[in-house]
Every structure is written in C-alpha cells, then in structure tokens.
XYZ file of C-alpha atoms in Angstrom:
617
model
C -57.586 90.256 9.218
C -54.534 90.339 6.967
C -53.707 87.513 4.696
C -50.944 85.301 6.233
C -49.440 83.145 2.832
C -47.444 84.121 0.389
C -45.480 83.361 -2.322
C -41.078 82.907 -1.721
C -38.893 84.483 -3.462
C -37.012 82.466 -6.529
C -33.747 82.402 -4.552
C -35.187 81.450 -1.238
C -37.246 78.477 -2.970
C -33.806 77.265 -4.565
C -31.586 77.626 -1.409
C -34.177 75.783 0.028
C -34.172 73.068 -2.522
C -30.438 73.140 -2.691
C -31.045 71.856 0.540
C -32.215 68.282 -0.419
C -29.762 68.258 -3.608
C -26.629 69.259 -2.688
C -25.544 68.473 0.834
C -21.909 68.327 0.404
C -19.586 69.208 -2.158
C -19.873 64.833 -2.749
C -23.376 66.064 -3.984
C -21.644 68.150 -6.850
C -19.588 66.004 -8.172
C -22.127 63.799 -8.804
C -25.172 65.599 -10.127
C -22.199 67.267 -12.430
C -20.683 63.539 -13.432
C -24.242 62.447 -14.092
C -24.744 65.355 -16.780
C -21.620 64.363 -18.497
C -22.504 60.649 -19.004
C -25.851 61.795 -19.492
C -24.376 64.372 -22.616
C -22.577 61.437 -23.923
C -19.227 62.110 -22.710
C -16.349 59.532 -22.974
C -13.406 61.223 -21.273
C -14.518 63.462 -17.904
C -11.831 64.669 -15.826
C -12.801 66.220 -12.254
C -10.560 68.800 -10.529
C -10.916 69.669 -6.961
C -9.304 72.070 -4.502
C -9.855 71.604 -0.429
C -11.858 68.833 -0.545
C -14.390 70.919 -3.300
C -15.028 73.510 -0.666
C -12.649 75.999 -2.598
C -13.273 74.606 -6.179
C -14.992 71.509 -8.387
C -14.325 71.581 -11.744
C -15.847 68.578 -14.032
C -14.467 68.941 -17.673
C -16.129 66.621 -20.407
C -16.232 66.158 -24.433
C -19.805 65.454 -24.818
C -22.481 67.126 -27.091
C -22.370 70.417 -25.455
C -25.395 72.667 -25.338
C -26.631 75.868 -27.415
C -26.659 79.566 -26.221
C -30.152 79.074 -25.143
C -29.849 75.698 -23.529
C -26.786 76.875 -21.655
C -28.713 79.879 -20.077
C -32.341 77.923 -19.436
C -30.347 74.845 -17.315
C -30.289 76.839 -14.733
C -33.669 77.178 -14.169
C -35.581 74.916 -11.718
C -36.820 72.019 -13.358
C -35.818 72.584 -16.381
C -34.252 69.771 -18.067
C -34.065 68.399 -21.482
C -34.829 64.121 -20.160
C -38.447 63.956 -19.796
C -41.306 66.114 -21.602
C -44.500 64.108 -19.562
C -45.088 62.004 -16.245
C -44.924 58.709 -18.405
C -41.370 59.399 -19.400
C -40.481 58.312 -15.777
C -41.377 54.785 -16.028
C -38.832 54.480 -19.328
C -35.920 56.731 -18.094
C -32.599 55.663 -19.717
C -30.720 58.358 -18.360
C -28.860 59.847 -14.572
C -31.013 63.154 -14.380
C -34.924 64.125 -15.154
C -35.478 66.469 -12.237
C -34.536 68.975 -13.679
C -33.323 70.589 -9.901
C -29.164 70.090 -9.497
C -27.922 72.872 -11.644
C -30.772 75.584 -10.433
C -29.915 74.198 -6.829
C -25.845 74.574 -6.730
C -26.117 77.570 -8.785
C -28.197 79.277 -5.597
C -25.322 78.259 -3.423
C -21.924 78.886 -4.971
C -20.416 80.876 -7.783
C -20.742 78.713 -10.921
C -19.012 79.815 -14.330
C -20.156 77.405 -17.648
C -18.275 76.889 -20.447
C -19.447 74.599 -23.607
C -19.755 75.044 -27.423
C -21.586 72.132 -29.796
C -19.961 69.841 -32.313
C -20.635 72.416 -35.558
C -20.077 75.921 -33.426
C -17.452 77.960 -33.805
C -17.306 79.874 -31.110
C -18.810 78.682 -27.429
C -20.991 80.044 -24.328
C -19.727 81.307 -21.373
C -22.175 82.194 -17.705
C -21.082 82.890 -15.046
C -23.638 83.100 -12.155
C -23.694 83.672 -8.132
C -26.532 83.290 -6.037
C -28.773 82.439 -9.173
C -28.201 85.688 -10.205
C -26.244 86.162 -13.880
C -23.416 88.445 -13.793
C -21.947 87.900 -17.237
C -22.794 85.892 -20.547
C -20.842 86.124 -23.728
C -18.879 83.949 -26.319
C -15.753 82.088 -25.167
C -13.323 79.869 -26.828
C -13.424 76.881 -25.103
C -12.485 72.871 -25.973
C -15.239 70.774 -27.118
C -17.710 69.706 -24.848
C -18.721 71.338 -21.056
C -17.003 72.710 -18.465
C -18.353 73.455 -15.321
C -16.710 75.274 -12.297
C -18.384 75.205 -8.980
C -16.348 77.737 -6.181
C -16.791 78.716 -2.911
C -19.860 75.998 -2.182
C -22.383 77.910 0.716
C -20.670 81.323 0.115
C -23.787 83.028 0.949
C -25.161 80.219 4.026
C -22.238 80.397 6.306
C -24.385 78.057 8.463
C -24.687 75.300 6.005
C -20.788 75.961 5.489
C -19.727 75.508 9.277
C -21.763 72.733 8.889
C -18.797 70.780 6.469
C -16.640 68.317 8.098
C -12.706 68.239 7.504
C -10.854 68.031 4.250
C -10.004 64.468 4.680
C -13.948 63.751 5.937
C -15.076 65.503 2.568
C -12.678 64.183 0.373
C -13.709 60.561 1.185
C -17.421 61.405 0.135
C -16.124 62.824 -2.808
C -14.202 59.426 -3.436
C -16.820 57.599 -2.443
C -19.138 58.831 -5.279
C -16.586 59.077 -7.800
C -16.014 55.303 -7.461
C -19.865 54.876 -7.923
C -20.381 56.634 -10.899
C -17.116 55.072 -12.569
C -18.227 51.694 -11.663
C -20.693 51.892 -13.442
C -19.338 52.898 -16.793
C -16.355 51.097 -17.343
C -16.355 52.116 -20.884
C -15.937 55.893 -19.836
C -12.100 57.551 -18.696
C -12.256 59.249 -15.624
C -9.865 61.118 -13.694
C -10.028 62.797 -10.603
C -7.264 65.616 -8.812
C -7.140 66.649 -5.485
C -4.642 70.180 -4.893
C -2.972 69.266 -7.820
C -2.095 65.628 -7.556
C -3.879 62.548 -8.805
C -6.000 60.254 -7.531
C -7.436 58.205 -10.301
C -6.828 57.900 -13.888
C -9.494 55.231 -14.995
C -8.679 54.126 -18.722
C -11.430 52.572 -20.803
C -11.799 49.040 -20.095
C -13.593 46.356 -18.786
C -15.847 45.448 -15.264
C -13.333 43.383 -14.228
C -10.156 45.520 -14.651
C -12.179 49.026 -13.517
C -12.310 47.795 -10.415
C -8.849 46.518 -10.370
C -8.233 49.645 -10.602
C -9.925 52.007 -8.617
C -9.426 48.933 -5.401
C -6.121 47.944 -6.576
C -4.180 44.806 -7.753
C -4.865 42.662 -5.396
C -8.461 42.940 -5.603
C -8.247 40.254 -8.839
C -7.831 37.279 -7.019
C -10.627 38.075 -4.677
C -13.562 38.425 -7.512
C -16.315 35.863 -8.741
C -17.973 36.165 -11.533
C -22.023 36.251 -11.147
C -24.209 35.935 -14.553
C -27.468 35.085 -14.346
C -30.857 36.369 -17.214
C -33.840 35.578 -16.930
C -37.186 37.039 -18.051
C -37.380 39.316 -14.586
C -33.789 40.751 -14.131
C -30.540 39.894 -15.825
C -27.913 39.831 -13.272
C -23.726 40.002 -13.725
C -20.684 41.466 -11.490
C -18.699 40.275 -9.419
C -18.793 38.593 -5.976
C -15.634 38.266 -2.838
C -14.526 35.465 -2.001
C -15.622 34.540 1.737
C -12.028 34.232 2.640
C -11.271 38.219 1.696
C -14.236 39.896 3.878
C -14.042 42.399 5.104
C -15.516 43.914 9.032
C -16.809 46.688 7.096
C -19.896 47.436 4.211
C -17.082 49.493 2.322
C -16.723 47.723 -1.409
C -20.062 46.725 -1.508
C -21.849 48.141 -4.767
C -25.675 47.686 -6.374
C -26.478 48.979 -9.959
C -29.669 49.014 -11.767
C -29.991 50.143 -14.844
C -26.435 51.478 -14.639
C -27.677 53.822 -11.565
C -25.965 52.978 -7.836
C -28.468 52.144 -5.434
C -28.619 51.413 -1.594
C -30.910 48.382 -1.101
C -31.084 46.421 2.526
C -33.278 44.292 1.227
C -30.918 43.122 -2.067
C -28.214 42.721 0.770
C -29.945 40.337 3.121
C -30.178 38.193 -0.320
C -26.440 38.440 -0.776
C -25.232 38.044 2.647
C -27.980 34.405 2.749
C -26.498 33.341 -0.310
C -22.798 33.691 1.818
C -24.580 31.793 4.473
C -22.126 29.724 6.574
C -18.979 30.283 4.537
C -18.448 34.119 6.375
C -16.380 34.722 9.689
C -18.732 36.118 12.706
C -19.338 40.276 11.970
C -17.415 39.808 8.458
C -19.154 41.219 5.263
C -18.422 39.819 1.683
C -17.602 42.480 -1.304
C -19.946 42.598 -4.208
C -19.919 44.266 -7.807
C -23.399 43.768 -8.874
C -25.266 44.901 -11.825
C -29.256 44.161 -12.216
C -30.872 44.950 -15.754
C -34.643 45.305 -15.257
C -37.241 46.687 -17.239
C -37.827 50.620 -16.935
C -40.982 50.438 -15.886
C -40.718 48.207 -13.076
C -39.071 50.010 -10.840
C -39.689 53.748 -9.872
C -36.788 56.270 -9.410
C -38.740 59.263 -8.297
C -38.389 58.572 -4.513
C -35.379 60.605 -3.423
C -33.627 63.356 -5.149
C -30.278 61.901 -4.485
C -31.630 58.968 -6.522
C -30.139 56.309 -4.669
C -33.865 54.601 -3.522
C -35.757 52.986 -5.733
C -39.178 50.375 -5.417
C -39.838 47.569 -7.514
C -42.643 46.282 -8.919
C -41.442 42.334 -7.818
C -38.903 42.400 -4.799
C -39.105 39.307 -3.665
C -38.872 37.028 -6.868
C -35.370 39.871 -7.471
C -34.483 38.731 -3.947
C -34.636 34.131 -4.566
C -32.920 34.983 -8.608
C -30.131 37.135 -6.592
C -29.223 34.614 -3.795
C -29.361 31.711 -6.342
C -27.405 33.471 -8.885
C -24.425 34.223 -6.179
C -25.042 30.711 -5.112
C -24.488 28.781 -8.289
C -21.738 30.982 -8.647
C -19.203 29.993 -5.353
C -20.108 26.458 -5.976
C -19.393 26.709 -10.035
C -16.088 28.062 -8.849
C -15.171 25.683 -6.283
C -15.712 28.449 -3.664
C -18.158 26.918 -1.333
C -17.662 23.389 -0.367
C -19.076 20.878 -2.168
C -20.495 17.035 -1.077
C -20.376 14.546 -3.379
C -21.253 10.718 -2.444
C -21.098 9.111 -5.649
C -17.503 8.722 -5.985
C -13.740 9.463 -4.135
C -11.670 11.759 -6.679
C -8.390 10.442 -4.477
C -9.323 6.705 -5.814
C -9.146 7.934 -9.185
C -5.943 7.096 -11.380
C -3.627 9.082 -12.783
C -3.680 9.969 -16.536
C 0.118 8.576 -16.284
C -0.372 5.193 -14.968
C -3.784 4.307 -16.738
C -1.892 2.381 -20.129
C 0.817 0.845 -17.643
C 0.382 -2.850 -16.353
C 1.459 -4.223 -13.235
C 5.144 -5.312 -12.425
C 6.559 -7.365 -9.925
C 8.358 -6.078 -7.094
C 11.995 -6.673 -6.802
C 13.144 -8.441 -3.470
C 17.349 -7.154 -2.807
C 19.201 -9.102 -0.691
C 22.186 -7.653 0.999
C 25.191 -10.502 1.015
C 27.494 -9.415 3.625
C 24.380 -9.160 6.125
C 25.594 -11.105 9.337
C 22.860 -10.984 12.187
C 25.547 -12.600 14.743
C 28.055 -10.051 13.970
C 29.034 -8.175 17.555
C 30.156 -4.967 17.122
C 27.514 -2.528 15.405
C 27.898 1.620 15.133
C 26.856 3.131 18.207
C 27.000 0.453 20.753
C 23.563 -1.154 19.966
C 22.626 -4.829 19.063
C 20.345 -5.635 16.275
C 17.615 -5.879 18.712
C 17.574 -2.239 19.750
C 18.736 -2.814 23.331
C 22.401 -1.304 24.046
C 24.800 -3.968 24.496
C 27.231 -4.146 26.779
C 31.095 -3.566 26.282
C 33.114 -6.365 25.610
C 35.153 -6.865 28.417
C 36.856 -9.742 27.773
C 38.326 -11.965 30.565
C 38.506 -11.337 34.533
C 41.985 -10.560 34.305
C 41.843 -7.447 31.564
C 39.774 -5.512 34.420
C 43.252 -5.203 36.350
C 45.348 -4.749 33.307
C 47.948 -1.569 33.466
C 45.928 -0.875 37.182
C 49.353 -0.450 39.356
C 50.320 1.977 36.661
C 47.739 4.830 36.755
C 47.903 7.648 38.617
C 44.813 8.210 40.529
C 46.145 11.440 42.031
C 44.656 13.670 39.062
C 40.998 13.835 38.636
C 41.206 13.389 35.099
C 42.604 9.580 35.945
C 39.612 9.310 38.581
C 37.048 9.810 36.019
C 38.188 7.274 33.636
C 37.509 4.879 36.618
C 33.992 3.141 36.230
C 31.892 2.422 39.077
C 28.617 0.379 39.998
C 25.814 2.922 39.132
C 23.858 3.973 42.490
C 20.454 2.449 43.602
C 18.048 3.999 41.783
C 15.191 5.405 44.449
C 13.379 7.532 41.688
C 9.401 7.489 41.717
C 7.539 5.186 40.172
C 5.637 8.086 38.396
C 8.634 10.232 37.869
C 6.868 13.309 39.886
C 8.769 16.072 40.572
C 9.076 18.356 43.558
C 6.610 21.315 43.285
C 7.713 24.798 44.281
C 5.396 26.744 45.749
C 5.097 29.939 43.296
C 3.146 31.964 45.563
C 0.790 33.028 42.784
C -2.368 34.738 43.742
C -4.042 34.496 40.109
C -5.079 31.726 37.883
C -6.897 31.484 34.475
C -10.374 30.994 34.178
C -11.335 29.111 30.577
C -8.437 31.135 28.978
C -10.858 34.204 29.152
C -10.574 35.966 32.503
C -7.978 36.215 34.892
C -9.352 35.650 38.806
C -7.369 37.017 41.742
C -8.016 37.079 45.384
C -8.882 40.282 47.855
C -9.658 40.688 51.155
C -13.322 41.360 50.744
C -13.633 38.282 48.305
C -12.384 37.765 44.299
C -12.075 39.685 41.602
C -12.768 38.478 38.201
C -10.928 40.189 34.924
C -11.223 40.193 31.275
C -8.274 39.476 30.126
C -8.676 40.768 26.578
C -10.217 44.329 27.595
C -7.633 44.706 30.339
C -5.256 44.432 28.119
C -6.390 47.108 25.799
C -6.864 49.129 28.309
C -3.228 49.282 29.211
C -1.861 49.317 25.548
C -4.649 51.845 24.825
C -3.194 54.260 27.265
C 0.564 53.729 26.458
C -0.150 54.042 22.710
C -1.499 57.932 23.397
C 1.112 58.601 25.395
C 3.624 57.320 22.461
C 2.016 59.432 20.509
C 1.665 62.747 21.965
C 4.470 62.114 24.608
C 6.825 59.710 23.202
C 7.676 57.421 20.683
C 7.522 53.601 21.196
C 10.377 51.464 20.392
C 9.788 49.521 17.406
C 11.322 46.611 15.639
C 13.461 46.301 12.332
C 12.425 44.029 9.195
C 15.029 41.931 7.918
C 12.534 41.805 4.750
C 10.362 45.065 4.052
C 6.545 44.743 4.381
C 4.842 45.251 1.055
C 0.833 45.707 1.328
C -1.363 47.060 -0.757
C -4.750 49.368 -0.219
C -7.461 51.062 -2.266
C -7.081 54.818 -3.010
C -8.863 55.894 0.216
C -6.700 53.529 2.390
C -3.643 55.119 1.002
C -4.797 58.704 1.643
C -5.850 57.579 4.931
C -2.585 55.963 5.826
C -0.943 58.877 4.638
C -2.916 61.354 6.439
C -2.198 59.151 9.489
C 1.285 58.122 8.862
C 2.865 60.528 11.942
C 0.796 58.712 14.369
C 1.356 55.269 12.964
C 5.414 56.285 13.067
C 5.133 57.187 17.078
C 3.286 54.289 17.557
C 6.244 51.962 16.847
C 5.477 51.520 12.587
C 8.403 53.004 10.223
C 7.251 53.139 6.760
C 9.478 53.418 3.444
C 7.991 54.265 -0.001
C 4.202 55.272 -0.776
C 3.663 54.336 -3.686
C -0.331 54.773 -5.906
C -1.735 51.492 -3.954
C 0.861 49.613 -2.146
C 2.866 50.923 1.081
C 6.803 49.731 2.257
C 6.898 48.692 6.099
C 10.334 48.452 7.207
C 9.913 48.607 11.028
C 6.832 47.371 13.380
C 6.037 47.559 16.898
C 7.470 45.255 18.971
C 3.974 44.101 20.557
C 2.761 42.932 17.549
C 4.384 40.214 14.914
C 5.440 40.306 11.282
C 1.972 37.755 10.506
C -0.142 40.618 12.132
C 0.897 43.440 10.477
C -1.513 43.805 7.782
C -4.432 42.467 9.602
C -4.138 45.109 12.048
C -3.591 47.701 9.582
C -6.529 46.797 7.395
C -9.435 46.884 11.137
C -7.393 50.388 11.932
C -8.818 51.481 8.307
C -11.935 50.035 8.985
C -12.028 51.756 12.166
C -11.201 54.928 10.441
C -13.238 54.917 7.551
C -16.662 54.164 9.823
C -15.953 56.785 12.616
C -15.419 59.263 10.069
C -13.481 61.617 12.426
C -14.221 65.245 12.739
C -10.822 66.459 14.296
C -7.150 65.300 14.976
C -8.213 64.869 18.636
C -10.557 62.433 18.003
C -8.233 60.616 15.116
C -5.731 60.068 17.622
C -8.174 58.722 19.887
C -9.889 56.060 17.176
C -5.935 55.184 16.217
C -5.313 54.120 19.605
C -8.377 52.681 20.029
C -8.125 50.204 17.188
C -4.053 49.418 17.745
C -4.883 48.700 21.443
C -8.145 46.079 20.212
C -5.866 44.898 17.418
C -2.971 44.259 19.592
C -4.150 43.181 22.774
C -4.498 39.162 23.955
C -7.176 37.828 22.722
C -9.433 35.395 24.910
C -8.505 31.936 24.069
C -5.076 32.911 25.162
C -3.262 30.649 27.932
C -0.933 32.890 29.996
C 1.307 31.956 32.324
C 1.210 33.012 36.277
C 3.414 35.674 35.612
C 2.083 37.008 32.499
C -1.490 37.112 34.372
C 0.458 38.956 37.297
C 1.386 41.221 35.038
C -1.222 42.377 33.174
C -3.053 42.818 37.038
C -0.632 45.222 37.944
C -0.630 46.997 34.900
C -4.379 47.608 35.159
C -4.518 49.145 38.336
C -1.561 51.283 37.493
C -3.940 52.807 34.656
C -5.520 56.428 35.136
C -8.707 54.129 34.578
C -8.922 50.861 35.160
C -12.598 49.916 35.458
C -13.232 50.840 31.682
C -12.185 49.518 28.391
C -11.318 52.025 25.515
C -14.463 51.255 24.121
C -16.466 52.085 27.401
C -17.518 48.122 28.921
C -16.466 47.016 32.096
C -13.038 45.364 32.605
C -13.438 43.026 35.873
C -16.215 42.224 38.601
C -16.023 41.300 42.539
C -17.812 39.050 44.224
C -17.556 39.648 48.063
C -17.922 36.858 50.426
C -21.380 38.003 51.759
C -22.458 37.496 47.951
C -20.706 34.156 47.794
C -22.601 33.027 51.453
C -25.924 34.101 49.989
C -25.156 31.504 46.868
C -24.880 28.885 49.507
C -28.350 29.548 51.398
C-alpha cells in the first residue's frame, strides 16, 4: 500500500498561510505600517491605487535593512523580534511572527527598496509568487519602500472574492486610523488615485484624533487617567449626549497595539449606565498600559485578540476610571444634599450691606378721575360712556340722514338677548371620518369583515420608501431652498461616503454646495423633512451605510432609501389629525406592497368580527 502524506510545496504552504494573514488589501497596509513603526520610522506615507487592489505602496525613513536582511524577510518566519518562546511574554513591538512579508509576497508582485543609515548605495527585490526575479543595488531615499501590486494575481478566486472599491477602501481607512491612533507622535499620510485623505502631523492624543474625526470631535472628548499597580489607563471618553447608533469610533489599545475586546466594552458601556439614549453607543479613545507578560498576543495572526492574566480586576479599574471621569467633569449628574449652590451669594454683593427701599409717590395720582386711556376704570371693569343728560340722546337727531347706511351704523341699539350656552359648546359637524388614533401609535379603520389596525410609523415608511426609489431612478423630488446654507461636518469616511452617494442624495430632494476635507455645504433639503433634521438624518443614513457595507449600486440605492424613508417618516408619539390618518391609509394601499415595511415587519393587522365574538365567550 502506497504512502498517502507528504510534504507541500513552499509556495502552496505560503498561499495557504497568506490565507490567515492577508485577507484584504486592509491586511497589507497594516502588516506593512506595523514594520515601519516597528523599524523606527517617524514619517510613513501610504499610496494606494483602486482601493490597493492595483497598488499599495508604504514609504518610511526608518533604519532600513542590509542586503542580507532584505532578501531573508521574505522567508516564512523569519523575523528579526524574537530569538526564543520567552520573548513573547516581553514583546515591545507590532510583529514577531515572522509570516506577513513571506505571506503577501506568495500573492502579489512585491518590489523592496531600502538602504541603512551609513550605505551608500541601497537594495532592490523584486519578487512574484515568492519567486525572485531580480536583486541588485538601487538608489533609493533613506529608509524602506515597499510596493505591493496586483494583490491575488495568481488566486483569481480569492480575487473575485474582493468587495467594491468604496467597500475596500473603508477597511483600508479603517486600519489606517488604528495604527495612527496609536502613535500620535508619528506623521502619516495616506492617498487614494492620487488625492489625499489624511495628512496626520506629529502631535498629541487629543489633537490626532481631531484630526483624523474632524473638528468637531473636540467638544465631544473626556479625558480618562487612571494608574495603578495592574493597568495604567488614559484616552479619551464621548460625551453621552454625542453617541452615536453605531460601534464606529470606538478604539482599545494595549500596549500601543488595537485590540477588539467585548468584554472591556461591557465595562465601558456600565460605566455609561443610565446617561445613554436606548440602542445609542458612546465613543471611546482608550489606552491600557499593562505589563508584557500578562497578557498573551499569540492568539490570532491578525493580532487583534489577546487574554489576560486578570480580566476582571481590568474590567471594575476600567468602569471606575470612566466613572470618576463624567462626574469629575460635570458630565453625569451629580446629588448633593449638603447644601443649595442657588442660595449661595454672589462674590459682588458679599462686602455690601443692606439699604432701604425707596417708596415713590406719584403726585398728580387722582383715583376719582373719570376718563382713563382706553375706556376702562381703575377697577378693570369697562366703564360706560358718559352720556350726559336725557336730552343730549336727541341732540342734532332731526338732522341726520338715515337714508345711507353709513348714518345707520352710527346708530346704537340695545344689544340682543343673549341665548348662548351656559358651557359655550359648539355645534359638531359630523366629519364622516372612518379612522381614529390609537395611543398616537396606530391608526384603526373600519372594514366590512371587522377593523384593521396600522402602524403608523412603518406605514409611513413604506410609502416614502417607495417614492424615494422612484425619485431616484425615475425622477427627482422637489426640494426646498435654504435661506442660510447648512454647514455639517463628518469624519474622512463620512465624506467619501457622502460623496460617493451625493447623486442619490441630489434626486432625493438634498442640493449640496462645496465639499470641503471634513465639512459639507447644504443649500437645499427635501421638503418632507425640516432644517432641525437635517443632520440627524444624515448622520443614521451613514450609519446605515457604513454597517451594511454594500456590495453593489443596487443595493446602495436600496439601503439609501431605506434609511431616508425610517429617518423621515412619523414617528409614533405623533398626533395626526383625521385627515392626515386618511391619508396616510390611502397611500398604503396604493403601494406595490403594502403589508411590509422596508425593513421586512408587518405594517397593520385585522381582527374580523368572528375573532372579536370569540373574545366575548
């Protein structure tokens, strides 16, 4: 019987472990920004072309590497971080696998470029399916360059695999903001086809991530510090009034490394206990020193899963930290019984004594004098004209003329009995109206077979779903002009996302003026929405966006309308009026479907009569 094992080939074990490494050209750009910082780089610019499908380029000005280190990097697990197992539980730097350049190098064309501080001349390698086609000397700046084309050239199945441009590019952003987060004191840039996303000067926490989430992000931050003997905490918190419905700015570092923790999060989102909005998550910066070898690393090759030694004490310093922090900073509300700051007196008044009031008198006051502005007595009541004697009511009477009606309505006359209601009730009309409300949530109208109950809120976005896709593959919708431009700001991905969705938005009723880096210029709006609403809806259509992560324009659209139609609809809570509630009946059965929302739940129910009898047995 023949033996069935054998050994793989070297480039079918690394395309298999390229597998668990690189996933999507996101995956380069960070194993490649990790080497950088790890070479002690302080200015790294990053260069990509279609969303790094086409091209990644990560130049840096770090230490470089010799003609021998530059050719033996590419070899699986070969790295220069660790020499032993015990060098894992004391790591200090991004890489020690030793697996990211031997794994993208088995999937793409990769051409290296780097010379040392004291070289005169540098290395150049270029290699394609782990195979090296040329080495030789190169001029090149100081420091590493690395170019990464045409990622899963030679596994068109992991390639068909990618999502769109705008999908990948997000990734791409996403990690880019992680890695720059956590080194403030590094530059970064990043290009996209030519034009710039991010340029990331060296500076502080604070102002790194006022810039990468834009200005307005300032206002929202707290500051956390907290050391102890365990962990030594510091960031940034949100306030509860700026959270968000989605997990997007929401960052953990230890050690400098970005991790993904559930647990960590349950401690932030207890400490935000009962100051948070139902299904609203709070934005966090956080940064957790610990000791090396209490926590291991060596879980996941992306790195982003680690264990510690002592979760749970991590878990009560955490919550308490973010805690102390709201109420230090007036954030969370604070009760204090032992005194009333509105008794307290004013800085101003405390060397001032007491002075007597001053009584004015006003000398040509005369409480019997008769005639007072407007016809009223000092008493309030009106007074009566003065109408002097008996005889003045016939004065000058044979001399009017009584034949225009201008003389007959100077003529007064004896009011007529008044035969009002005591309780001043007013003749109902009978409306006919075959609706009525139902605790400002559903709308219930009669049918022959019994009643039909409907909810009011997912009717309605059921009808403004369907006329917002047909404004924007049909027709546009009329919108409404600004007598003062809109001016709202977004993070980097917002923008690209508005911008990438801008068409739509325009059909939809929105008219936009200039783009700028992070703020946008709204100069028109639709006219079902307000002025106040504008950038609430705008900021759950991003939301929207960003978590569907949409594959194709089809399905864009589809999320866009979705999200409008939610945004924009009534919400319950909402008194309408009989003919509002008529309306939005009609509507719904004049949909292509009416028993659906755009989200797939049931609009209305109907009880038939035979259902209602059997409540009464």
């Amino acid at each position: 019987m023949t033996d069935v094992i054998h050994l793989l080939p070297d480039h079918v074990a690394n395309q298999i472990a390229a597998g668990e490494v690189v996933q999507r050209p996101a995956s380069v750009i960070k194993e490649l920004l990790e080497n950088s910082i790890d070479a002690g780089a302080t200015n790294i610019k990053v260069l990509i072309k279609e969303a790094g499908k086409t091209l990644i380029q990560v130049t840096d000005n770090g230490k470089g590497m010799s003609l021998t280190d530059a050719r033996l990097c590419f070899e699986r697990h070969a790295t220069s971080k660790i020499n032993s197992a015990e060098d894992l539980f004391s790591l200090k730097t991004k890489g020690f696998r030793g697996e990211a350049l031997a794994s993208i190098a088995a999937i793409a064309h990769v051409e290296l470029k780097t010379i040392q501080n004291d070289d005169e001349v540098g290395t150049c390698i270029k290699i394609e399916g782990s195979e090296v086609v040329s080495q030789g000397a190169c001029v090149t700046p100081e420091g590493t360059t690395l170019c990464v084309k045409n990622l899963f050239y030679n596994i068109p199945a992991r390639r068909n695999f990618l999502k769109s441009d705008t999908v990948e590019l997000r990734h791409i952003i996403d990690e880019f903001q992680r890695v720059a987060l956590a080194h403030p004191a590094i530059q970064f840039s990043l290009f996209h086809n030519g034009s710039e996303l991010f340029q990331l000067p060296e500076t502080n926490l604070r102002q790194r991530i006022v810039n990468i989430f834009g200005g307005k992000t300032n206002e929202k931050l707290v500051p956390v510090e907290e050391d102890t003997e365990i962990v030594k905490v510091s960031g940034f918190v949100g306030k509860p009034e700026f959270a968000k419905k989605s997990r997007g700015e929401q960052f953990f570092f230890v050690n400098d490394r970005f991790i993904k923790s559930p647990y960590l999060n349950h401690a932030v989102t207890a400490a935000f206990e009962g100051l948070l909005k139902d299904k609203a998550y709070p934005s966090y910066f956080l940064y957790l020193q610990v000791d090396p070898k209490s926590i291991d690393i060596n879980i996941h090759p992306t790195k982003t899963e680690i264990k510690f030694d002592d979760e749970h004490s991590l878990y009560t310093i955490l919550r308490s930290a973010i805690k102390h922090s709201l109420g230090q900073f007036n954030v969370a509300p604070v009760l204090d019984f032992d005194r009333d700051a509105t008794l307290d007196t004013p800085y101003e008044f405390s060397n001032k004594g007491p002075v007597p009031p001053k009584v004015e008198v006003d000398p040509n006051f005369n409480p019997f004098q008769n005639e007072r502005s407007g016809g009223y007595s000092s008493s309030g009541f009106r007074k009566e004209k003065s109408s002097g004697s008996w005889e003045s009511l016939y004065t000058d009477f044979d001399q009017k003329d009584f034949s225009t009606p201008s003389a007959i309505n100077q003529v007064e006359f004896e009011s007529d009995e008044v035969t009002g209601n005591l309780f001043g009730q007013s003749e109902e009309k009978s409306s006919g109206s075959t609706t009525f409300q139902l605790n400002k949530k559903y709308i219930v109208s009669t049918l022959k077979s019994g009643i039909l109950v409907i909810d009011q809120h997912r009717a309605h976005s059921r009808i403004l779903y369907e006329e917002l896709l047909k404004n924007i593959t049909v027709t546009s919708a009329v919108s409404q002009q600004l007598l003062f431009p809109l001016r709202l700001q977004f993070s980097t991905n917002e923008m690209e996302l508005l911008k990438e969705n801008k068409e739509s938005l325009e059909q939809t009723g929105f008219i936009f003026g200039n783009f700028s880096k992070d703020s946008v210029e709204i100069t028109g709006i639709p006219t079902l929405i307000s002025e106040s609403e504008v950038a609430i809806l705008l900021e759950q259509l991003l939301s929207d966006l960003e978590n569907e992560v949409p594959g194709s324009s089809f399905s864009q659209i589809d999320i866009l309308a979705k999200s409008l139609a939610k945004g924009m609809a009534v919400k319950s809570g909402t008194l309408l009026n009989s003919e509002e509630q008529q309306n939005i009946v009609n509507s719904l059965f004049a949909c292509k479907e009416s028993t659906l929302s755009p989200y797939n739940r049931p609009i209305f129910i109907t009880l038939t009569v035979d259902e209602l009898d059997k409540k009464f047995m």
